[in-house]
Short mmCIF file of C-alpha atoms in Angstrom, two decimals:
data_model
loop_
_atom_site.label_atom_id
_atom_site.label_comp_id
_atom_site.label_asym_id
_atom_site.label_seq_id
_atom_site.Cartn_x
_atom_site.Cartn_y
_atom_site.Cartn_z
CA MET A 1 12.58 6.16 -42.08
CA HIS A 2 9.68 7.54 -42.09
CA PRO A 3 8.28 7.57 -38.48
CA THR A 4 5.40 5.51 -40.09
CA GLU A 5 7.36 3.14 -41.77
CA ARG A 6 9.36 2.07 -38.96
CA PHE A 7 5.73 -0.17 -38.07
CA SER A 8 5.84 -2.39 -40.54
CA HIS A 9 9.70 -3.24 -38.81
CA ALA A 10 8.63 -5.16 -35.75
CA GLY A 11 11.57 -3.05 -33.78
CA GLY A 12 11.21 0.12 -34.42
CA TYR A 13 10.51 2.04 -31.78
CA LEU A 14 11.15 -0.86 -29.09
CA ALA A 15 14.83 -0.08 -27.87
CA GLU A 16 13.78 4.01 -27.87
CA ALA A 17 10.05 3.26 -26.20
CA VAL A 18 12.05 0.64 -23.19
CA GLU A 19 14.47 3.35 -22.45
CA ALA A 20 12.05 6.22 -22.03
CA VAL A 21 9.48 3.67 -19.61
CA ARG A 22 13.35 2.25 -17.94
CA THR A 23 14.03 6.17 -17.22
CA VAL A 24 11.07 6.01 -14.79
CA SER A 25 12.04 2.48 -12.88
CA ASP A 26 14.11 -0.45 -13.34
CA PHE A 27 10.89 -2.49 -11.83
CA GLU A 28 10.72 -5.85 -14.23
CA PRO A 29 7.17 -7.16 -14.86
CA GLU A 30 6.09 -11.26 -14.88
CA VAL A 31 3.00 -10.90 -16.48
CA ALA A 32 1.19 -8.81 -19.23
CA ILE A 33 -2.40 -7.64 -19.54
CA VAL A 34 -4.50 -5.78 -21.73
CA LEU A 35 -7.39 -4.10 -19.88
CA GLY A 36 -10.17 -3.01 -22.78
CA SER A 37 -13.80 -1.14 -22.88
CA GLY A 38 -15.13 -0.70 -19.32
CA LEU A 39 -12.67 -3.01 -17.74
CA GLY A 40 -9.44 0.03 -17.27
CA PRO A 41 -10.62 0.15 -13.18
CA LEU A 42 -9.09 -2.69 -12.39
CA ALA A 43 -5.62 -1.13 -13.02
CA ASP A 44 -6.82 0.99 -9.76
CA GLU A 45 -6.16 -1.99 -7.70
CA VAL A 46 -2.17 -2.23 -8.74
CA ASP A 47 -0.16 -1.68 -6.00
CA GLN A 48 1.54 1.08 -8.29
CA VAL A 49 5.40 1.55 -8.73
CA THR A 50 4.72 3.94 -11.92
CA SER A 51 2.25 4.80 -14.30
CA ILE A 52 3.35 6.44 -17.43
CA ARG A 53 1.12 8.23 -20.21
CA TYR A 54 0.66 6.39 -23.55
CA GLY A 55 1.75 9.95 -24.99
CA ASP A 56 4.94 10.15 -23.44
CA LEU A 57 6.42 6.33 -24.62
CA PRO A 58 7.99 6.38 -28.34
CA GLY A 59 5.89 4.25 -30.81
CA PHE A 60 3.09 4.83 -28.51
CA VAL A 61 -0.04 6.97 -29.65
CA PRO A 62 -3.03 8.09 -27.16
CA SER A 63 -5.67 6.67 -27.12
CA THR A 64 -8.88 8.30 -28.07
CA ALA A 65 -11.08 4.86 -27.22
CA PRO A 66 -14.68 6.32 -24.52
CA GLU A 67 -12.84 5.03 -20.89
CA HIS A 68 -9.73 4.04 -22.28
CA ALA A 69 -7.49 6.03 -19.75
CA GLY A 70 -4.16 5.19 -21.80
CA ARG A 71 -2.01 5.02 -19.35
CA LEU A 72 1.01 2.35 -18.77
CA ILE A 73 0.77 0.68 -15.41
CA LEU A 74 3.53 -1.18 -13.51
CA GLY A 75 3.33 -2.36 -9.95
CA ARG A 76 1.89 -5.82 -8.06
CA LEU A 77 -1.31 -6.73 -7.87
CA ALA A 78 -2.57 -11.00 -6.84
CA GLY A 79 1.35 -11.11 -5.84
CA ARG A 80 2.26 -10.77 -8.77
CA ARG A 81 4.13 -7.54 -11.05
CA VAL A 82 2.47 -6.53 -13.82
CA VAL A 83 2.65 -4.33 -16.18
CA ALA A 84 -0.77 -3.16 -17.22
CA MET A 85 -3.09 -1.11 -20.19
CA GLN A 86 -5.05 0.31 -18.66
CA GLY A 87 -6.70 1.66 -21.82
CA ARG A 88 -5.47 -0.45 -25.85
CA LEU A 89 -5.14 1.06 -29.21
CA HIS A 90 -8.05 -0.39 -31.90
CA LEU A 91 -7.70 0.23 -36.21
CA TYR A 92 -10.65 2.52 -36.23
CA GLU A 93 -8.52 4.69 -34.62
CA GLY A 94 -6.86 5.48 -37.74
CA ILE A 95 -3.32 3.62 -36.96
CA SER A 96 -1.97 0.13 -38.00
CA SER A 97 -2.43 -2.79 -37.22
CA GLN A 98 1.54 -2.63 -36.07
CA GLN A 99 0.90 0.81 -34.30
CA VAL A 100 -2.07 -1.16 -32.36
CA ALA A 101 0.14 -4.26 -31.21
CA PHE A 102 3.20 -2.32 -30.65
CA PRO A 103 2.84 -2.25 -26.93
CA VAL A 104 2.65 -5.56 -26.49
CA ARG A 105 6.06 -6.30 -27.92
CA LEU A 106 7.23 -2.92 -25.36
CA LEU A 107 5.72 -5.47 -22.50
CA ASN A 108 7.60 -8.61 -23.71
CA ALA A 109 10.81 -5.69 -23.86
CA LEU A 110 10.38 -5.33 -19.93
CA GLY A 111 9.90 -8.73 -18.96
CA ALA A 112 6.51 -9.99 -19.01
CA ASP A 113 6.43 -13.17 -20.98
CA ARG A 114 2.65 -13.85 -20.06
CA LEU A 115 0.10 -12.14 -21.79
CA LEU A 116 -3.77 -11.81 -19.85
CA VAL A 117 -5.64 -9.57 -22.80
CA SER A 118 -9.70 -8.64 -21.95
CA ASN A 119 -11.77 -6.96 -24.04
CA ALA A 120 -15.71 -6.30 -24.45
CA CYS A 121 -17.66 -7.78 -26.82
CA GLY A 122 -20.85 -8.34 -28.67
CA GLY A 123 -22.02 -11.98 -28.30
CA LEU A 124 -23.30 -14.20 -31.60
CA ASN A 125 -24.30 -17.15 -29.68
CA PRO A 126 -28.01 -17.15 -28.74
CA ALA A 127 -28.06 -18.97 -25.72
CA TRP A 128 -25.65 -16.50 -24.30
CA GLU A 129 -26.87 -13.46 -22.77
CA ALA A 130 -25.34 -9.39 -21.78
CA GLY A 131 -23.33 -9.62 -19.19
CA ASP A 132 -21.96 -12.90 -19.62
CA LEU A 133 -17.96 -13.46 -19.70
CA MET A 134 -16.21 -15.77 -21.91
CA LEU A 135 -13.32 -17.37 -22.14
CA GLN A 136 -11.58 -16.45 -26.00
CA LEU A 137 -10.92 -20.48 -27.12
CA ASP A 138 -9.65 -18.93 -30.29
CA PHE A 139 -10.28 -15.71 -32.31
CA ILE A 140 -10.79 -15.36 -36.23
CA ASP A 141 -8.90 -12.36 -37.28
CA ALA A 142 -11.62 -10.37 -40.16
CA THR A 143 -10.65 -7.08 -40.42
CA GLY A 144 -8.09 -7.41 -43.06
CA ALA A 145 -4.58 -6.02 -41.07
CA ASN A 146 -1.51 -8.49 -39.96
CA PRO A 147 0.44 -7.28 -38.20
CA LEU A 148 3.11 -9.00 -39.03
CA VAL A 149 3.30 -8.49 -42.63
CA GLY A 150 6.00 -5.92 -44.26
CA TYR A 151 9.87 -7.31 -42.83
CA ASN A 152 10.62 -9.98 -40.19
CA ASP A 153 13.67 -9.23 -37.38
CA GLU A 154 13.74 -12.98 -36.75
CA VAL A 155 15.13 -11.67 -33.05
CA LEU A 156 12.11 -11.11 -32.79
CA GLY A 157 10.26 -13.85 -33.40
CA PRO A 158 10.13 -16.66 -36.88
CA ARG A 159 9.06 -15.28 -39.99
CA PHE A 160 5.72 -17.45 -39.53
CA PRO A 161 4.42 -18.23 -36.57
CA VAL A 162 1.81 -20.73 -36.03
CA MET A 163 -0.95 -19.50 -34.49
CA PHE A 164 -2.70 -23.00 -34.01
CA ASP A 165 -3.48 -23.20 -29.77
CA CYS A 166 -2.29 -19.78 -29.79
CA TYR A 167 -4.49 -19.25 -26.53
CA ASP A 168 -2.21 -20.90 -23.76
CA LEU A 169 -3.62 -24.48 -23.06
CA GLU A 170 -2.93 -24.77 -19.02
CA TYR A 171 -3.81 -21.40 -18.77
CA LEU A 172 -7.48 -22.26 -20.33
CA GLU A 173 -7.86 -25.00 -17.70
CA ILE A 174 -6.86 -22.81 -15.19
CA ALA A 175 -9.52 -20.68 -15.90
CA ARG A 176 -12.04 -22.90 -15.52
CA GLN A 177 -11.01 -24.01 -12.38
CA THR A 178 -10.87 -20.54 -11.22
CA ALA A 179 -14.31 -19.79 -12.38
CA ARG A 180 -15.49 -22.49 -11.27
CA ARG A 181 -14.38 -22.44 -7.36
CA GLU A 182 -15.31 -18.31 -7.72
CA ASN A 183 -18.74 -19.73 -8.29
CA ILE A 184 -18.54 -17.36 -11.58
CA ARG A 185 -20.01 -18.55 -14.41
CA LEU A 186 -17.46 -18.67 -17.49
CA ARG A 187 -18.74 -18.68 -21.59
CA GLU A 188 -16.65 -20.71 -23.72
CA GLY A 189 -16.34 -19.45 -27.49
CA VAL A 190 -14.39 -18.50 -30.38
CA TYR A 191 -14.00 -14.03 -30.31
CA LEU A 192 -14.18 -12.86 -33.94
CA ALA A 193 -12.73 -9.31 -34.86
CA ILE A 194 -13.50 -6.72 -37.09
CA SER A 195 -11.54 -3.08 -37.33
CA GLY A 196 -14.57 -1.32 -36.78
CA PRO A 197 -15.95 1.57 -35.88
CA SER A 198 -19.24 0.94 -37.33
CA PHE A 199 -21.02 -2.32 -36.09
CA ALA A 200 -21.84 -5.44 -38.35
CA THR A 201 -24.60 -4.89 -40.28
CA ARG A 202 -27.15 -8.59 -39.95
CA ALA A 203 -26.04 -9.93 -42.49
CA GLU A 204 -22.72 -9.16 -41.73
CA LEU A 205 -23.84 -10.88 -38.07
CA ARG A 206 -25.32 -13.73 -39.51
CA ALA A 207 -22.06 -14.97 -41.52
CA TYR A 208 -20.05 -14.74 -39.04
CA ARG A 209 -22.14 -16.87 -36.71
CA THR A 210 -22.11 -18.98 -39.62
CA ILE A 211 -18.33 -19.46 -39.73
CA GLY A 212 -18.38 -19.75 -35.88
CA ALA A 213 -18.12 -17.43 -34.18
CA ASP A 214 -19.72 -16.61 -30.72
CA ALA A 215 -18.70 -13.31 -29.84
CA ILE A 216 -17.61 -10.36 -32.29
CA GLY A 217 -15.55 -7.03 -31.39
CA MET A 218 -12.95 -4.07 -32.37
CA SER A 219 -9.33 -5.28 -30.94
CA THR A 220 -7.46 -8.14 -29.10
CA VAL A 221 -6.51 -9.63 -32.54
CA HIS A 222 -3.66 -8.23 -33.69
CA GLU A 223 -2.50 -8.19 -29.45
CA VAL A 224 -2.34 -11.49 -29.13
CA THR A 225 -0.94 -11.88 -33.05
CA VAL A 226 1.98 -10.64 -32.03
CA ALA A 227 2.50 -11.78 -28.05
CA ARG A 228 2.69 -15.31 -29.47
CA HIS A 229 4.95 -14.51 -32.29
CA GLN A 230 7.13 -13.54 -30.25
CA GLY A 231 6.52 -16.59 -27.88
CA MET A 232 4.57 -15.06 -25.15
CA ARG A 233 1.21 -17.60 -23.04
CA VAL A 234 -1.33 -15.70 -23.83
CA LEU A 235 -4.58 -16.39 -21.68
CA GLY A 236 -7.92 -14.72 -22.97
CA LEU A 237 -11.04 -13.56 -21.03
CA SER A 238 -13.69 -11.50 -22.80
CA SER A 239 -16.67 -9.57 -21.18
CA VAL A 240 -19.94 -9.88 -22.71
CA THR A 241 -21.43 -6.64 -23.17
CA ASP A 242 -24.51 -6.78 -25.81
CA MET A 243 -26.23 -9.47 -27.50
CA ALA A 244 -25.45 -8.96 -31.74
CA ILE A 245 -28.06 -11.55 -32.69
CA ALA A 246 -29.44 -10.29 -36.54
CA ASP A 247 -32.85 -10.67 -35.95
CA ARG A 248 -33.06 -8.65 -32.44
CA HIS A 249 -35.54 -5.34 -33.37
CA GLN A 250 -32.34 -3.90 -32.37
CA HIS A 251 -29.04 -3.41 -31.30
CA ALA A 252 -26.92 -1.83 -28.13
CA THR A 253 -25.32 1.29 -28.43
CA ALA A 254 -21.27 2.46 -27.49
CA ASN A 255 -23.17 3.66 -24.13
CA ASP A 256 -24.94 0.50 -23.56
CA ILE A 257 -22.30 -1.26 -24.06
CA LEU A 258 -20.62 1.06 -21.48
CA ALA A 259 -22.42 0.66 -19.06
CA MET A 260 -22.57 -3.17 -19.30
CA ALA A 261 -19.24 -3.70 -18.82
CA GLU A 262 -19.42 -1.29 -15.31
CA ARG A 263 -21.61 -4.05 -13.87
CA ALA A 264 -20.04 -7.03 -15.08
CA GLY A 265 -16.51 -5.06 -14.06
CA ALA A 266 -17.06 -6.52 -10.11
CA THR A 267 -17.35 -9.98 -11.27
CA PHE A 268 -14.37 -9.62 -14.41
CA ARG A 269 -11.75 -8.07 -11.70
CA ARG A 270 -12.37 -11.11 -8.78
CA LEU A 271 -11.98 -13.75 -11.81
CA VAL A 272 -9.39 -11.82 -13.59
CA LYS A 273 -7.06 -11.41 -9.47
CA ALA A 274 -7.51 -15.42 -8.47
CA ILE A 275 -6.63 -16.38 -11.97
CA LEU A 276 -3.25 -13.96 -11.77
CA PRO A 277 -1.43 -16.05 -9.18
CA GLN A 278 -1.67 -19.76 -10.97
CA LEU A 279 0.17 -18.62 -14.68
#
């Protein structure tokens, strides 16, 4: 089988990737965390057992996104055994949706049955402002690529998984209560993903808002789809790093977005660490 074809067979590379991790550590995580743009510093707060570069894991490709370290971190955070992706993979890096989501297969195979996924995103809801945090209630996949296309391994999950309530309802309430207790303003909304790397046009932004999106980004949906395919419980949090409003005079640059993600990072990290013990 050609290497690229192995990603249409969901188990491709999985056993080898697990073995690669197990040769370094037998640490078994409970919770998996995916850290998006500007959110990687949370990995530095993990009491590390080990750290592995993506390029050293079968089935992974090095992360090329700005500020994404491309490391798998195993250790303890807020009293929980975690495995954290310090940086993620994206369609715009020239890989398939199966490759983008493959790391979640590994995180689950290592023992994590819960996923906390994060991202930096643009706000479409005009009532919001840059610097807000958002609880993901649902998503719209506008990338045109589903990671479950191709052969389905029934050992990993069903052929036709249901995506209703893809974000765990109990976890949503935990996040709400925790944000209130920590005095953190937490918006709630629908996240829409495009493939990127170009930002959306004004007409596209208007269309996305019309169909119910509150925020827009270039990640997350493929990871959540695969997590739910495998039966993982999922919580999604976003850092609103810019306002992608069609009628504004200008759009934020990539540097603007990273700078805002860094400024909002301390509050985001505090929220995550307060939520983790309850998942």
